Amino acid sequence: MKKISLDEALARELLVAGYIAARQTGFRPSNLRRSIRNVRFTKIIYTLIFSFYVGLFAILTSFKQVSFGVFAGSMLVFGMGGLSVSSMMTPLSYAIYGSTNIRDFLMSTSLDPEDLHRIVGKAIFKTVDYIVYGTIGVSFIMSLIFKAFYVFFSVVMGISLGMLLQLVALELSYKRSKTIVSSVATRSVASLLPIIFLIPLILSGIMYRISLSSLEQLYFVPPVSAAFGNTISGALASVFWIAVFGYGVYRLIPDVSWKLISGPPSAFFPILTKKVSNKWKIIRSKTLALLRADFQAASRSLLGALIAGPLIVFLVILMNGVASSASALNVLSFTLGIEMAYLSILIPYAFYAMEMRGASALRMLPLSKVKIALPKLLLLLITYYLYEGSITAVIVIKHGSILSMLPFLIGFFGPAASIPMTGIIFEETLKSGGSPTVTLSIAFFLISVIIVAVPYIVYFIMMFFRMGYFESIFAMIVTGVLEFSILMFILSLYN
């Protein structure tokens, strides 16, 4: 067996604890080496995807015939750089739910505390090393080819700020709070920090209209300073902020790295005082009790970002809809309806992901697989009609046609079919010890996308062949009900 360094071994353990749910579920992967290879392959895929987009935005920004804009291109590249590191480091929050075995082992060695902090810090960096080298390398090459140095500064600034915000998020996760409300607020802040990098991607349509010359007064403000990277003043400002963010990472990483391997923080398991205990209510409905437990887990976890993220995207799309004309909304109604349908299934998916950690305890409860899926179905019902109903209300207020949204208002069973499908993914993941193969993950993702889309596709195909409006809607409903019923039946029998 090839010898590996201590920091490499710790990096592998962090990847196992972060990406593979085995450390939390109690289920051991059938092949741990294969699971680690899958995680490494995932890192490579992430690196290729984000590096590709960095290169693509750099190319689009550099061609004058493409109306992209330097500022918009810079912000998009900045967002991709920060998002790449944030998305790769977010699973590390899982590791804090693990045991203290890493710390206990390290404390048995003869290493000084400073050496331990340094080694664990290097291990944390190795969980994102591929994507850091890949995106920075591509941005540097593109900057040299197109003489667009703002691309390089934007990526490096995004990566350095992304690492800093993730470390701050992990630090906030350990913040001792005197009240449960304060703990929930702290968790929420920690979850929302990395979402800053989604803002340029969400508001890209607005940023295209902003010229760089109109922002000259803000050249020193990050991340705008990166957009001025082709000027001396902008380059100096960018270097300054990158150094500031890098220094923040340097100061935080030793403390955070030690906490990361020190077991669950007390804030995740607040002590119930007599006052709180007296207010505790027994929920006799298993569905509502499980839903409440999921919300409590979300409030204490960085996975709350998966809940806050779709809500923020929804609010941004809703505000853009309010600012649009009725004619534009009628044209965009199909796109908005589909976006809301897919957006609504993310929150139930996040709840399944959170239950992965407690799967071994969940198996001991008198809950069938269908009963475990019911809280997610109830949550999907609420979020789906919140999203679709709000878009419909905007169209009605703008005196648009409600008929354009009617298929989505009554087309709930398409997204609903994703719940039992996600339940099947959940069960298959547990069978794999918390780490399904990459091929299986891609297959499940594509199947879930298709399942949601099929009823709507049936509707639009029938409309294309002029089968009648209400006949098309009826066929859509029947297709969705069949999908949902078949998948729920499969889930009930899944073994």
XYZ file of C-alpha atoms in Angstrom:
495
model
C 0.000 0.000 0.000
C 1.290 3.429 -0.941
C 2.264 5.606 2.014
C 0.401 8.875 2.397
C 1.074 11.925 4.542
C -0.891 12.653 7.698
C -2.625 15.679 6.171
C -3.650 13.569 3.152
C -5.115 10.927 5.454
C -7.021 13.617 7.372
C -8.266 15.098 4.091
C -9.642 11.703 3.105
C -11.385 11.364 6.456
C -12.937 14.816 6.074
C -14.151 13.866 2.609
C -15.623 10.656 3.972
C -17.312 12.517 6.829
C -18.475 15.313 4.534
C -19.493 13.649 1.291
C -20.324 10.157 2.513
C -23.105 9.969 5.036
C -21.713 6.796 6.635
C -20.219 8.696 9.576
C -23.678 10.009 10.447
C -26.038 7.276 9.245
C -24.310 4.390 10.995
C -24.248 2.442 7.704
C -20.824 1.494 6.436
C -20.081 1.741 2.688
C -19.700 -1.647 1.084
C -16.387 -0.500 -0.402
C -14.758 2.459 1.352
C -11.941 2.763 -1.194
C -14.471 2.964 -4.012
C -16.405 5.603 -2.066
C -13.270 7.730 -1.682
C -12.574 7.349 -5.403
C -16.151 8.487 -6.112
C -15.611 11.586 -4.007
C -12.345 12.308 -5.802
C -14.091 11.845 -9.132
C -16.791 14.271 -7.963
C -14.068 16.822 -7.201
C -12.703 16.403 -10.721
C -16.162 16.809 -12.289
C -16.793 19.958 -10.225
C -13.403 21.313 -11.272
C -14.093 20.705 -14.961
C -17.561 22.270 -14.782
C -16.531 25.443 -12.960
C -13.312 25.818 -14.960
C -15.334 25.500 -18.168
C -17.724 28.267 -17.117
C -14.867 30.528 -16.047
C -13.266 30.042 -19.452
C -16.591 30.517 -21.268
C -17.397 33.783 -19.493
C -13.869 35.026 -20.166
C -14.264 34.289 -23.893
C -17.729 35.857 -24.129
C -16.549 38.971 -22.334
C -13.530 39.364 -24.603
C -15.377 39.281 -27.951
C -16.673 42.726 -28.854
C -19.411 41.327 -31.087
C -20.956 39.615 -28.047
C -22.957 42.053 -25.912
C -21.759 40.737 -22.592
C -20.075 43.628 -20.827
C -16.867 43.674 -18.795
C -18.664 44.325 -15.513
C -21.203 41.523 -16.024
C -18.472 39.125 -17.135
C -16.295 40.024 -14.161
C -19.147 39.531 -11.681
C -20.148 36.211 -13.250
C -16.565 34.938 -13.061
C -16.327 36.206 -9.469
C -19.552 34.370 -8.623
C -18.346 31.156 -10.258
C -15.034 31.310 -8.379
C -16.699 31.838 -4.995
C -19.466 29.350 -5.712
C -16.976 26.665 -6.721
C -15.154 26.789 -3.385
C -18.334 27.302 -1.360
C -20.088 24.327 -2.918
C -17.062 22.112 -2.329
C -16.581 23.241 1.286
C -20.252 23.132 2.313
C -20.210 19.332 2.810
C -17.500 19.871 5.443
C -20.311 21.029 7.715
C -21.360 17.373 7.838
C -18.047 16.521 9.417
C -18.866 18.433 12.592
C -21.625 15.918 13.251
C -19.102 13.136 13.338
C -17.311 11.645 16.270
C -14.168 12.968 17.915
C -12.039 10.075 16.681
C -9.774 12.311 14.552
C -9.037 14.685 17.407
C -8.537 11.828 19.871
C -6.036 10.211 17.531
C -4.119 13.449 16.941
C -3.968 14.181 20.666
C -2.233 10.837 21.164
C 0.638 11.886 18.904
C 3.731 13.856 19.937
C 2.886 16.782 17.658
C 2.642 20.303 19.062
C -0.772 22.039 18.916
C 0.562 24.464 16.306
C 1.634 21.533 14.117
C -1.770 19.886 14.571
C -3.570 23.067 13.500
C -1.301 23.400 10.487
C -1.806 19.784 9.417
C -5.588 19.935 9.773
C -5.610 23.269 7.927
C -3.721 21.677 5.039
C -6.201 18.807 5.094
C -9.103 21.248 4.735
C -7.403 22.932 1.776
C -6.857 19.548 0.108
C -10.615 19.048 0.007
C -10.826 21.965 -2.480
C -7.350 21.911 -4.031
C -8.436 20.608 -7.448
C -11.018 23.308 -7.979
C -8.751 26.100 -6.716
C -5.907 25.098 -9.057
C -8.280 24.457 -11.972
C -10.276 27.692 -11.895
C -7.267 29.897 -11.132
C -5.230 28.175 -13.841
C -7.931 28.606 -16.493
C -8.524 32.253 -15.508
C -4.789 33.000 -15.684
C -4.466 31.441 -19.148
C -7.545 33.293 -20.413
C -6.228 36.551 -18.969
C -2.980 36.135 -20.899
C -4.683 35.115 -24.145
C -7.292 37.887 -24.201
C -5.336 40.404 -22.079
C -8.332 40.428 -19.728
C -6.594 40.443 -16.355
C -9.841 41.290 -14.585
C -10.848 37.670 -15.168
C -7.916 36.436 -13.101
C -8.493 38.967 -10.315
C -12.222 38.200 -10.224
C -11.689 34.453 -9.844
C -8.984 34.768 -7.188
C -11.081 37.295 -5.247
C -14.115 35.010 -5.451
C -12.138 31.989 -4.268
C -10.465 33.820 -1.375
C -13.752 35.372 -0.250
C -15.534 32.039 -0.696
C -13.078 30.255 1.589
C -13.294 33.061 4.142
C -17.110 33.020 4.225
C -17.206 29.240 4.599
C -14.777 29.416 7.513
C -16.890 32.176 9.094
C -19.975 29.989 8.568
C -18.286 27.074 10.321
C -17.143 29.390 13.104
C -20.699 30.668 13.570
C -21.879 27.079 13.808
C -19.943 26.773 17.058
C -21.126 30.071 18.485
C -22.576 29.514 21.941
C -26.057 30.999 22.137
C -28.011 31.591 25.332
C -31.371 30.934 23.696
C -32.623 28.527 21.059
C -33.889 31.487 19.004
C -30.377 32.926 18.965
C -28.994 29.545 17.903
C -31.468 29.370 15.020
C -30.555 32.905 13.941
C -26.861 32.020 14.011
C -27.468 28.899 11.922
C -29.470 30.955 9.420
C -26.708 33.535 9.038
C -24.130 30.785 8.577
C -26.297 29.157 5.907
C -26.854 32.366 3.959
C -23.256 33.603 3.766
C -22.177 31.587 0.672
C -25.358 32.597 -1.204
C -23.717 35.952 -1.937
C -22.061 34.291 -4.933
C -25.426 33.411 -6.470
C -26.420 37.072 -6.672
C -24.331 37.856 -9.815
C -25.744 34.760 -11.524
C -29.333 35.608 -10.570
C -29.045 39.298 -11.532
C -27.005 38.727 -14.691
C -29.818 40.149 -16.843
C -29.556 43.464 -15.000
C -25.747 43.531 -14.885
C -25.485 43.362 -18.676
C -26.870 46.899 -18.785
C -24.289 48.352 -16.380
C -21.232 49.881 -18.030
C -17.876 49.847 -16.305
C -17.464 53.596 -16.769
C -20.535 54.262 -14.596
C -18.811 52.530 -11.651
C -15.523 54.440 -11.643
C -16.285 55.910 -8.206
C -16.529 52.371 -6.788
C -13.283 51.004 -8.212
C -11.915 50.301 -4.706
C -15.038 48.445 -3.457
C -14.888 44.641 -3.723
C -15.802 42.821 -5.907
C -16.224 45.798 -8.278
C -12.483 46.451 -7.977
C -11.792 43.163 -9.763
C -13.694 44.430 -12.819
C -11.094 47.229 -13.089
C -8.270 44.692 -13.089
C -6.957 45.936 -16.435
C -6.132 49.301 -14.851
C -3.306 49.924 -12.391
C -5.607 51.301 -9.694
C -8.062 48.426 -10.098
C -5.274 45.834 -10.024
C -3.787 47.322 -6.853
C -7.213 47.449 -5.200
C -7.854 43.830 -6.201
C -4.509 42.685 -4.801
C -5.274 44.542 -1.576
C -8.660 42.868 -1.075
C -7.362 39.437 -2.058
C -4.621 39.875 0.557
C -7.213 40.925 3.157
C -9.405 37.910 2.456
C -6.374 35.622 2.354
C -5.181 36.934 5.701
C -8.628 36.296 7.139
C -8.421 32.698 5.929
C -4.921 32.391 7.404
C -6.122 33.621 10.812
C -9.334 31.593 10.905
C -8.298 28.250 9.504
C -6.257 27.019 12.532
C -9.098 27.646 14.972
C -11.836 26.389 12.666
C -9.823 23.351 11.633
C -9.491 22.221 15.246
C -13.186 22.768 15.921
C -14.039 20.835 12.794
C -12.619 17.644 14.268
C -13.760 18.269 17.841
C -17.249 16.792 17.585
C -20.665 18.438 17.490
C -20.816 21.952 19.002
C -23.115 22.601 21.921
C -25.185 25.010 19.842
C -26.355 22.082 17.737
C -27.785 20.395 20.815
C -29.128 23.234 22.993
C -29.932 22.318 26.574
C -33.656 22.427 27.222
C -34.338 24.532 30.286
C -37.351 23.950 32.516
C -39.057 26.899 30.861
C -38.559 25.445 27.400
C -39.496 21.936 28.518
C -42.799 23.153 29.937
C -43.691 24.573 26.550
C -42.866 21.374 24.690
C -45.890 19.909 22.980
C -46.377 16.316 21.931
C -47.364 16.070 18.272
C -49.448 12.941 17.816
C -49.333 13.045 14.018
C -46.260 11.147 12.827
C -46.149 13.238 9.657
C -46.152 16.562 11.502
C -43.758 15.270 14.159
C -41.232 14.231 11.507
C -41.691 17.531 9.678
C -41.030 19.433 12.905
C -37.906 17.360 13.558
C -36.672 18.166 10.041
C -37.194 21.890 10.586
C -35.316 21.708 13.877
C -32.439 19.908 12.153
C -32.441 22.539 9.394
C -32.259 25.369 11.925
C -29.101 23.853 13.421
C -27.404 22.876 10.190
C -25.553 24.615 7.388
C -27.861 22.622 5.136
C -30.344 25.379 5.896
C -28.739 27.043 2.865
C -30.553 24.499 0.699
C -33.789 25.850 2.134
C -32.882 29.540 2.049
C -31.379 29.352 -1.452
C -34.585 28.463 -3.370
C -36.525 31.075 -1.392
C -34.044 33.793 -2.370
C -34.126 32.728 -6.024
C -37.947 32.769 -5.893
C -38.001 36.295 -4.437
C -35.578 37.565 -7.104
C -37.647 36.010 -9.919
C -40.828 37.386 -8.374
C -39.381 40.913 -8.199
C -38.230 40.656 -11.814
C -41.779 39.576 -12.702
C -43.264 42.585 -10.940
C -40.950 44.832 -12.971
C -41.963 43.167 -16.284
C -44.873 44.076 -18.531
C -48.000 41.932 -18.944
C -47.040 40.973 -22.493
C -43.578 39.888 -21.363
C -45.072 37.830 -18.531
C -47.436 36.068 -20.927
C -44.467 35.115 -23.091
C -42.369 34.054 -20.072
C -45.180 32.254 -18.209
C -44.098 28.818 -19.434
C -40.475 29.423 -18.446
C -41.462 30.843 -15.063
C -43.875 27.986 -14.380
C -41.238 25.345 -15.134
C -38.627 27.195 -13.064
C -40.989 27.330 -10.093
C -41.832 23.624 -10.459
C -38.172 22.607 -10.306
C -37.399 25.162 -7.611
C -40.127 23.752 -5.364
C -38.658 20.229 -5.290
C -35.298 21.406 -3.900
C -36.557 21.982 -0.360
C -38.035 18.472 0.101
C -34.791 17.107 -1.354
C -32.845 19.076 1.279
C -34.968 17.515 4.029
C -34.151 14.027 2.785
C -30.462 15.013 2.784
C -30.706 16.173 6.401
C -32.354 12.916 7.462
C -29.400 11.021 6.026
C -27.419 11.746 9.196
C -30.035 10.185 11.451
C -30.953 7.305 9.187
C -29.854 4.597 11.626
C -32.124 6.048 14.334
C -34.906 6.619 11.807
C -34.901 2.933 10.973
C -35.738 2.074 14.585
C -38.914 4.186 14.549
C -42.304 2.727 13.544
C -42.252 4.617 10.256
C -42.721 3.109 6.824
C -40.901 4.517 3.812
C -44.139 6.109 2.636
C -44.694 7.809 6.008
C -41.165 9.200 5.832
C -42.068 10.665 2.423
C -45.364 12.253 3.529
C -43.840 15.267 5.369
C -41.864 16.113 2.242
C -45.036 15.837 0.158
C -46.826 18.243 2.496
C -43.898 20.665 2.333
C -43.817 20.412 -1.462
C -47.543 21.190 -1.629
C -46.998 24.387 0.352
C -43.903 25.584 -1.496
C -45.251 24.637 -4.941
C -48.421 26.682 -4.603
C -46.558 29.496 -2.883
C -44.265 29.778 -5.887
C -46.763 29.145 -8.695
C -49.525 31.097 -6.952
C -47.317 34.145 -6.460
C -46.265 34.198 -10.121
C -49.921 33.803 -11.144
C -50.946 36.660 -8.841
C -48.365 38.944 -10.469
C -49.677 38.018 -13.941
C -53.271 38.722 -12.871
C -52.316 42.051 -11.280
C -50.529 42.979 -14.505
C -53.745 42.098 -16.410
C -52.134 39.124 -18.071
C -53.832 35.854 -18.983
C -54.308 33.375 -16.133
C -54.789 30.585 -18.692
C -51.044 30.598 -19.355
C -50.445 29.510 -15.736
C -53.415 27.155 -15.375
C -51.407 24.042 -16.370
C -48.986 24.751 -13.544
C -51.689 25.580 -10.997
C -53.256 22.158 -11.452
C -50.114 20.296 -12.507
C -48.908 19.490 -8.991
C -48.569 15.743 -9.484
C -45.554 16.084 -11.782
C -43.345 17.629 -9.077
C -45.096 15.432 -6.470
C -43.778 12.354 -8.283
C -40.266 13.541 -7.445
C -40.920 12.858 -3.737
C -41.168 9.042 -3.961
C -38.347 9.139 -6.513
C -36.168 11.019 -4.025
C -37.237 8.479 -1.385
C -35.954 5.703 -3.618
C -32.674 7.610 -4.072
C -32.506 7.978 -0.289
C -32.967 4.238 0.240
C -30.469 3.346 -2.471
C -27.927 5.727 -0.944
C -28.313 4.011 2.422
C -27.801 0.625 0.769
C -24.537 2.005 -0.637
C -23.434 3.081 2.821
C -24.132 6.732 2.106
C -22.103 6.894 -1.103
C -23.806 5.816 -4.350
C -21.652 5.533 -7.448
C -21.238 8.588 -9.676
C -23.037 6.804 -12.503
C -25.984 6.016 -10.237
C -26.099 9.602 -8.965
C -26.180 11.009 -12.510
C -28.846 8.472 -13.512
C -31.059 9.373 -10.550
C -30.641 13.091 -11.268
C -31.656 12.712 -14.907
C -34.606 10.483 -13.988
C -35.834 13.041 -11.439
C -35.612 15.837 -14.022
C -37.549 13.791 -16.553
C -40.202 12.698 -14.045
C -41.099 16.295 -13.195
C -41.166 17.308 -16.864
C -43.203 14.420 -18.354
C -46.743 15.655 -17.456
C -45.969 19.142 -18.773
C -44.471 17.650 -21.935
C -47.672 15.640 -22.484
C -49.705 18.831 -22.141
C -47.642 20.822 -24.637
C -47.463 17.958 -27.140
C -51.261 17.663 -27.147
C -51.590 21.436 -27.488
C -49.140 21.360 -30.392
C -51.339 18.840 -32.203
C -54.433 20.897 -31.332
C -56.060 18.222 -29.178
C -57.991 20.803 -27.171
C -57.055 22.895 -24.139
C -59.000 21.041 -21.451
C -58.270 17.634 -22.983
C -54.557 18.474 -22.812
C -54.839 19.513 -19.169
C -56.753 16.322 -18.342
C -54.042 14.197 -20.003
C -51.399 16.079 -18.023
C -53.197 15.400 -14.734
C -53.652 11.700 -15.534
C -49.965 11.358 -16.462
C -48.868 13.016 -13.222
C -51.194 10.889 -11.079
C -49.939 7.710 -12.757
C -46.309 8.707 -12.213
C -46.908 9.584 -8.584
C -48.921 6.424 -7.845
C -46.461 4.054 -9.506
C -43.407 5.571 -7.808
C -45.119 5.703 -4.416
C -46.053 2.026 -4.807
C -42.435 1.162 -5.721
C -41.210 3.123 -2.692
C -43.593 1.238 -0.371
C -42.158 -2.078 -1.585
C -38.546 -0.910 -1.901
C -36.083 -3.173 -0.145
